[in-house]
């Protein structure tokens, strides 16, 4: 475990309303959260509770209505070179090879790609030799592996992941969970994962944060005590099953979004 904790992410009073007037949508309310450097945390909660809204703000992709996000002492108001993001869709440009897709963020920043690092990462995720292929020649899981390489090739300190494996079949998802566990062990990056899968959250995280229905607030945090490194057998244990069910119960006890919105008026 990384104990340096020298560049935490600090979210204070994060509040976000989309639009104005009667059509306004109150997505987040007063969310406080600190993620230490090297921690792996997950955000879970009912659909529409503002998980993506919070992640986009962490990525500097949109503003909060009030509150702040700090990365160490820096206030995040725009994308930060040390904070990478992955989405459910691998978002590979279909007309570029895998290699050229991975190089794309470097091009945007006007930097020379780190070819050695890219090659090492492609090998690491099992895509050695796939650089010259077009995205359509890769399966969904392979495309997400390429997107992991793209996100890690600039060596970010923080990786934000928004339902990255939500579109994959269960078997491929298990494989990706194992890969992420290994990558976290090897790199000790700070990772914030948004997921619908409580199993995935528990398997990968040090802490699971449960958000309440819209407007999203921080409802509860669960420490995940399981030893690391972890392997997929953990998912068959009684303790794993019990913790997953405890977290699921917290989410199911949330009022629906509509009821919560009325209650919050
Ligand atoms: P989650 O990721 O937890 O499912 P989101 O952060 O995507 O939730 O959305 C939270 C709420 O904000 C939802 O009610 C959603 O419809 C609304 N919302 C998200 N993005 C926008 C947007 N760009 N404009 C208006 N409303 C939005
Ligand atoms: Mg979302």
Short mmCIF file of C-alpha atoms and ligand atoms in Angstrom, two decimals:
data_model
loop_
_atom_site.label_atom_id
_atom_site.label_comp_id
_atom_site.label_asym_id
_atom_site.label_seq_id
_atom_site.Cartn_x
_atom_site.Cartn_y
_atom_site.Cartn_z
CA UNK A 1 0.00 0.00 0.00
CA UNK A 2 1.28 3.45 -0.89
CA UNK A 3 1.58 5.46 2.29
CA UNK A 4 3.01 8.64 0.78
CA UNK A 5 -0.43 10.22 0.37
CA UNK A 6 1.27 13.34 -0.92
CA UNK A 7 -1.18 14.32 -3.66
CA UNK A 8 -4.71 13.49 -2.50
CA UNK A 9 -7.82 14.37 -4.46
CA UNK A 10 -10.05 16.47 -2.26
CA UNK A 11 -13.66 17.04 -3.20
CA UNK A 12 -15.36 19.64 -1.01
CA UNK A 13 -19.03 20.53 -1.09
CA UNK A 14 -19.42 19.40 -4.70
CA UNK A 15 -22.82 20.56 -5.92
CA UNK A 16 -24.04 20.51 -9.50
CA UNK A 17 -27.25 21.64 -11.11
CA UNK A 18 -27.73 21.22 -14.86
CA UNK A 19 -29.76 23.96 -16.57
CA UNK A 20 -31.86 26.62 -14.89
CA UNK A 21 -35.46 27.33 -13.89
CA UNK A 22 -38.12 24.65 -13.89
CA UNK A 23 -36.07 22.38 -16.15
CA UNK A 24 -33.08 22.40 -13.80
CA UNK A 25 -31.72 19.03 -12.69
CA UNK A 26 -30.09 18.94 -9.31
CA UNK A 27 -27.51 16.19 -9.82
CA UNK A 28 -25.10 16.51 -6.87
CA UNK A 29 -25.41 18.02 -3.41
CA UNK A 30 -22.53 18.80 -1.05
CA UNK A 31 -20.35 15.82 -1.78
CA UNK A 32 -17.18 15.64 0.30
CA UNK A 33 -14.62 12.99 -0.46
CA UNK A 34 -10.88 12.65 -0.09
CA UNK A 35 -8.99 10.01 -2.01
CA UNK A 36 -5.40 9.44 -0.93
CA UNK A 37 -2.66 8.88 -3.45
CA UNK A 38 -2.47 5.20 -4.34
CA UNK A 39 -5.97 4.34 -3.14
CA UNK A 40 -8.43 2.34 -5.26
CA UNK A 41 -11.97 3.51 -4.52
CA UNK A 42 -15.31 2.82 -6.17
CA UNK A 43 -18.42 4.96 -6.39
CA UNK A 44 -21.70 3.08 -6.51
CA UNK A 45 -25.31 4.18 -6.20
CA UNK A 46 -28.65 4.21 -7.95
CA UNK A 47 -28.70 5.09 -11.63
CA UNK A 48 -28.83 8.87 -12.13
CA UNK A 49 -27.36 9.70 -8.69
CA UNK A 50 -24.58 11.80 -10.17
CA UNK A 51 -21.65 9.39 -10.33
CA UNK A 52 -20.66 10.38 -13.87
CA UNK A 53 -21.32 14.03 -13.03
CA UNK A 54 -18.77 13.78 -10.22
CA UNK A 55 -16.24 11.91 -12.35
CA UNK A 56 -16.50 14.47 -15.16
CA UNK A 57 -15.80 17.25 -12.66
CA UNK A 58 -12.77 15.29 -11.36
CA UNK A 59 -11.56 14.99 -14.96
CA UNK A 60 -11.96 18.77 -15.40
CA UNK A 61 -14.46 18.15 -18.20
CA UNK A 62 -17.16 20.35 -16.67
CA UNK A 63 -17.58 22.82 -13.79
CA UNK A 64 -19.34 22.32 -10.52
CA UNK A 65 -22.11 24.76 -9.60
CA UNK A 66 -20.42 25.16 -6.22
CA UNK A 67 -17.74 23.44 -4.21
CA UNK A 68 -14.26 22.52 -5.36
CA UNK A 69 -11.96 19.73 -6.43
CA UNK A 70 -8.30 19.90 -5.53
CA UNK A 71 -5.46 17.66 -6.69
CA UNK A 72 -2.82 18.29 -4.05
CA UNK A 73 -2.86 22.09 -3.90
CA UNK A 74 -4.08 22.55 -7.50
CA UNK A 75 -7.72 23.38 -8.12
CA UNK A 76 -9.13 21.30 -10.99
CA UNK A 77 -10.96 23.48 -13.51
CA UNK A 78 -9.79 21.82 -16.74
CA UNK A 79 -8.30 18.47 -17.77
CA UNK A 80 -5.07 17.79 -15.88
CA UNK A 81 -2.18 15.94 -17.57
CA UNK A 82 -1.79 13.64 -14.54
CA UNK A 83 -5.47 12.65 -14.42
CA UNK A 84 -6.59 10.12 -17.06
CA UNK A 85 -10.10 8.94 -17.83
CA UNK A 86 -11.68 5.79 -19.30
CA UNK A 87 -15.30 5.37 -20.37
CA UNK A 88 -17.69 2.47 -20.98
CA UNK A 89 -17.09 2.83 -24.69
CA UNK A 90 -13.42 2.38 -25.57
CA UNK A 91 -13.79 5.52 -27.76
CA UNK A 92 -11.22 4.40 -30.29
CA UNK A 93 -11.23 6.39 -33.51
CA UNK A 94 -12.31 3.82 -36.13
CA UNK A 95 -10.11 5.19 -38.90
CA UNK A 96 -6.88 4.97 -36.88
CA UNK A 97 -4.89 1.89 -35.97
CA UNK A 98 -4.69 0.79 -32.33
CA UNK A 99 -1.18 2.25 -32.15
CA UNK A 100 -2.29 5.59 -33.65
CA UNK A 101 -5.24 5.71 -31.26
CA UNK A 102 -2.90 5.26 -28.31
CA UNK A 103 -0.61 7.97 -29.68
CA UNK A 104 -3.52 10.38 -30.21
CA UNK A 105 -3.48 12.07 -26.76
CA UNK A 106 0.24 12.74 -27.19
CA UNK A 107 -0.47 14.36 -30.59
CA UNK A 108 -3.13 16.59 -29.05
CA UNK A 109 -0.65 17.75 -26.43
CA UNK A 110 2.07 18.23 -29.07
CA UNK A 111 4.31 15.63 -27.37
CA UNK A 112 6.37 12.81 -28.77
CA UNK A 113 4.67 9.51 -27.84
CA UNK A 114 6.53 7.32 -25.37
CA UNK A 115 6.92 4.43 -27.82
CA UNK A 116 8.75 2.13 -25.42
CA UNK A 117 6.12 2.60 -22.72
CA UNK A 118 3.29 2.00 -25.22
CA UNK A 119 4.92 -1.20 -26.46
CA UNK A 120 5.49 -2.39 -22.88
CA UNK A 121 1.87 -1.70 -21.95
CA UNK A 122 0.50 -3.39 -25.10
CA UNK A 123 2.47 -6.49 -24.17
CA UNK A 124 1.35 -6.19 -20.55
CA UNK A 125 -2.35 -6.25 -21.42
CA UNK A 126 -1.97 -9.06 -23.96
CA UNK A 127 -2.10 -6.88 -27.08
CA UNK A 128 1.51 -7.32 -28.18
CA UNK A 129 1.60 -7.10 -31.99
CA UNK A 130 -1.91 -5.58 -32.23
CA UNK A 131 -0.68 -1.99 -32.70
CA UNK A 132 -1.14 -2.03 -36.51
CA UNK A 133 -4.70 -3.48 -36.32
CA UNK A 134 -7.82 -1.39 -36.82
CA UNK A 135 -10.21 -1.15 -33.82
CA UNK A 136 -12.93 -3.12 -35.68
CA UNK A 137 -10.56 -6.10 -35.81
CA UNK A 138 -10.55 -6.25 -31.97
CA UNK A 139 -13.18 -7.73 -29.64
CA UNK A 140 -14.87 -5.47 -27.07
CA UNK A 141 -12.52 -6.67 -24.33
CA UNK A 142 -9.48 -6.07 -26.51
CA UNK A 143 -10.71 -2.57 -27.35
CA UNK A 144 -11.00 -1.82 -23.62
CA UNK A 145 -7.49 -3.19 -23.14
CA UNK A 146 -6.31 -0.73 -25.82
CA UNK A 147 -8.12 2.05 -24.02
CA UNK A 148 -6.36 1.09 -20.75
CA UNK A 149 -3.04 1.33 -22.61
CA UNK A 150 -4.03 4.75 -23.99
CA UNK A 151 -4.97 5.97 -20.52
CA UNK A 152 -1.77 4.65 -18.88
CA UNK A 153 0.72 5.50 -21.61
CA UNK A 154 1.09 9.08 -20.38
CA UNK A 155 1.68 7.70 -16.87
CA UNK A 156 -1.13 9.59 -15.06
CA UNK A 157 -1.13 9.62 -11.26
CA UNK A 158 -4.89 9.25 -11.20
CA UNK A 159 -7.11 7.09 -13.37
CA UNK A 160 -10.86 7.77 -13.47
CA UNK A 161 -12.99 4.95 -14.86
CA UNK A 162 -16.69 5.38 -15.68
CA UNK A 163 -18.37 1.95 -16.01
CA UNK A 164 -15.40 0.80 -18.09
CA UNK A 165 -16.46 -2.84 -18.28
CA UNK A 166 -20.23 -2.37 -18.28
CA UNK A 167 -20.65 -3.42 -21.90
CA UNK A 168 -18.56 -6.59 -21.66
CA UNK A 169 -19.79 -10.14 -21.13
CA UNK A 170 -19.34 -11.61 -17.63
CA UNK A 171 -16.31 -13.73 -18.49
CA UNK A 172 -14.45 -10.87 -20.19
CA UNK A 173 -15.39 -8.61 -17.31
CA UNK A 174 -13.79 -11.01 -14.81
CA UNK A 175 -10.65 -11.01 -16.95
CA UNK A 176 -10.59 -7.23 -17.01
CA UNK A 177 -11.11 -7.08 -13.24
CA UNK A 178 -8.13 -9.37 -12.74
CA UNK A 179 -6.06 -7.24 -15.13
CA UNK A 180 -7.00 -4.04 -13.26
CA UNK A 181 -6.13 -5.64 -9.92
CA UNK A 182 -2.70 -6.59 -11.29
CA UNK A 183 -2.15 -3.17 -12.85
CA UNK A 184 -3.07 -1.46 -9.60
CA UNK A 185 -0.66 -3.72 -7.67
CA UNK A 186 2.11 -2.94 -10.16
CA UNK A 187 1.57 0.81 -10.54
CA UNK A 188 -0.16 1.85 -7.28
CA UNK A 189 -2.08 4.49 -9.20
CA UNK A 190 -4.91 6.34 -7.58
CA UNK A 191 -8.01 4.85 -9.20
CA UNK A 192 -11.62 6.00 -8.90
CA UNK A 193 -14.02 3.53 -10.47
CA UNK A 194 -17.71 4.12 -11.10
CA UNK A 195 -19.55 0.86 -11.54
CA UNK A 196 -22.98 -0.78 -11.38
CA UNK A 197 -21.37 -4.04 -10.36
CA UNK A 198 -20.99 -4.24 -6.59
CA UNK A 199 -18.89 -7.41 -7.04
CA UNK A 200 -16.48 -5.50 -9.24
CA UNK A 201 -16.34 -2.59 -6.77
CA UNK A 202 -15.61 -4.89 -3.81
CA UNK A 203 -13.12 -7.03 -5.72
CA UNK A 204 -11.04 -4.05 -6.83
CA UNK A 205 -11.36 -1.40 -4.15
CA UNK A 206 -9.93 -0.42 -0.81
CA UNK A 207 -13.11 1.54 -0.15
CA UNK A 208 -16.58 1.55 -1.70
CA UNK A 209 -18.55 4.81 -1.46
CA UNK A 210 -22.31 4.50 -1.73
CA UNK A 211 -24.11 7.56 -3.04
CA UNK A 212 -27.74 8.40 -2.38
CA UNK A 213 -30.33 8.87 -5.09
CA UNK A 214 -30.48 12.24 -6.89
CA UNK A 215 -29.41 14.74 -5.85
CA UNK A 216 -26.39 12.57 -5.16
CA UNK A 217 -24.89 12.81 -1.70
CA UNK A 218 -22.30 10.65 -0.04
CA UNK A 219 -24.37 8.13 1.89
CA UNK A 220 -21.98 5.57 3.33
CA UNK A 221 -18.47 4.22 2.95
CA UNK A 222 -17.42 0.59 3.28
CA UNK A 223 -13.83 -0.44 3.90
CA UNK A 224 -12.89 -3.55 1.97
CA UNK A 225 -10.67 -5.62 4.25
CA UNK A 226 -9.58 -8.37 1.84
CA UNK A 227 -5.87 -8.97 1.52
CA UNK A 228 -4.02 -8.07 -1.63
CA UNK A 229 -3.05 -9.20 -4.14
CA UNK A 230 -6.52 -10.60 -4.78
CA UNK A 231 -7.61 -13.23 -7.24
CA UNK A 232 -10.97 -14.22 -8.67
CA UNK A 233 -11.42 -16.99 -6.08
CA UNK A 234 -12.09 -14.23 -3.55
CA UNK A 235 -15.48 -13.74 -5.26
CA UNK A 236 -16.52 -17.23 -4.14
CA UNK A 237 -15.88 -16.61 -0.44
CA UNK A 238 -18.57 -16.13 2.18
CA UNK A 239 -17.04 -12.85 3.41
CA UNK A 240 -17.03 -11.42 -0.11
CA UNK A 241 -20.64 -12.41 -0.68
CA UNK A 242 -21.71 -10.91 2.68
CA UNK A 243 -20.03 -7.56 2.01
CA UNK A 244 -21.51 -7.37 -1.50
CA UNK A 245 -24.97 -8.00 -0.06
CA UNK A 246 -24.52 -5.42 2.69
CA UNK A 247 -23.63 -2.78 0.09
CA UNK A 248 -26.48 -3.84 -2.21
CA UNK A 249 -28.92 -3.45 0.68
CA UNK A 250 -27.74 0.15 1.23
CA UNK A 251 -28.43 0.95 -2.41
CA UNK A 252 -31.81 -0.77 -2.47
CA UNK A 253 -32.89 1.19 0.60
CA UNK A 254 -32.42 4.44 -1.32
CA UNK A 255 -35.62 6.16 -2.37
CA UNK A 256 -36.13 6.36 -6.13
CA UNK A 257 -34.67 9.41 -7.85
CA UNK A 258 -38.08 11.03 -8.21
CA UNK A 259 -38.96 10.61 -4.52
CA UNK A 260 -35.55 11.89 -3.46
CA UNK A 261 -35.86 14.93 -5.73
CA UNK A 262 -39.21 15.83 -4.17
CA UNK A 263 -37.82 15.27 -0.66
CA UNK A 264 -34.91 17.56 -1.45
CA UNK A 265 -37.11 20.50 -2.65
P1 LIG B 1 -25.09 8.42 -12.93
O1 LIG B 1 -23.79 8.41 -13.63
O2 LIG B 1 -25.01 8.22 -11.46
O3 LIG B 1 -26.08 7.45 -13.52
P2 LIG B 1 -25.29 11.11 -14.01
O4 LIG B 1 -24.19 11.85 -13.36
O5 LIG B 1 -25.07 10.70 -15.41
O6 LIG B 1 -25.74 9.88 -13.10
O7 LIG B 1 -26.60 12.00 -13.99
C1 LIG B 1 -27.14 12.58 -12.82
C2 LIG B 1 -28.41 13.32 -13.20
O8 LIG B 1 -28.09 14.43 -14.02
C3 LIG B 1 -29.38 12.46 -14.04
O9 LIG B 1 -30.69 12.79 -13.66
C4 LIG B 1 -29.09 12.89 -15.46
O10 LIG B 1 -30.23 12.74 -16.27
C5 LIG B 1 -28.72 14.35 -15.28
N1 LIG B 1 -27.76 14.80 -16.30
C6 LIG B 1 -26.55 14.26 -16.56
N2 LIG B 1 -25.91 14.96 -17.53
C7 LIG B 1 -26.73 15.98 -17.86
C8 LIG B 1 -26.64 17.06 -18.79
N3 LIG B 1 -25.57 17.25 -19.55
N4 LIG B 1 -27.69 17.90 -18.86
C9 LIG B 1 -28.78 17.75 -18.08
N5 LIG B 1 -28.93 16.76 -17.19
C10 LIG B 1 -27.92 15.88 -17.06
MG1 LIG B 2 -23.06 7.35 -15.26
#
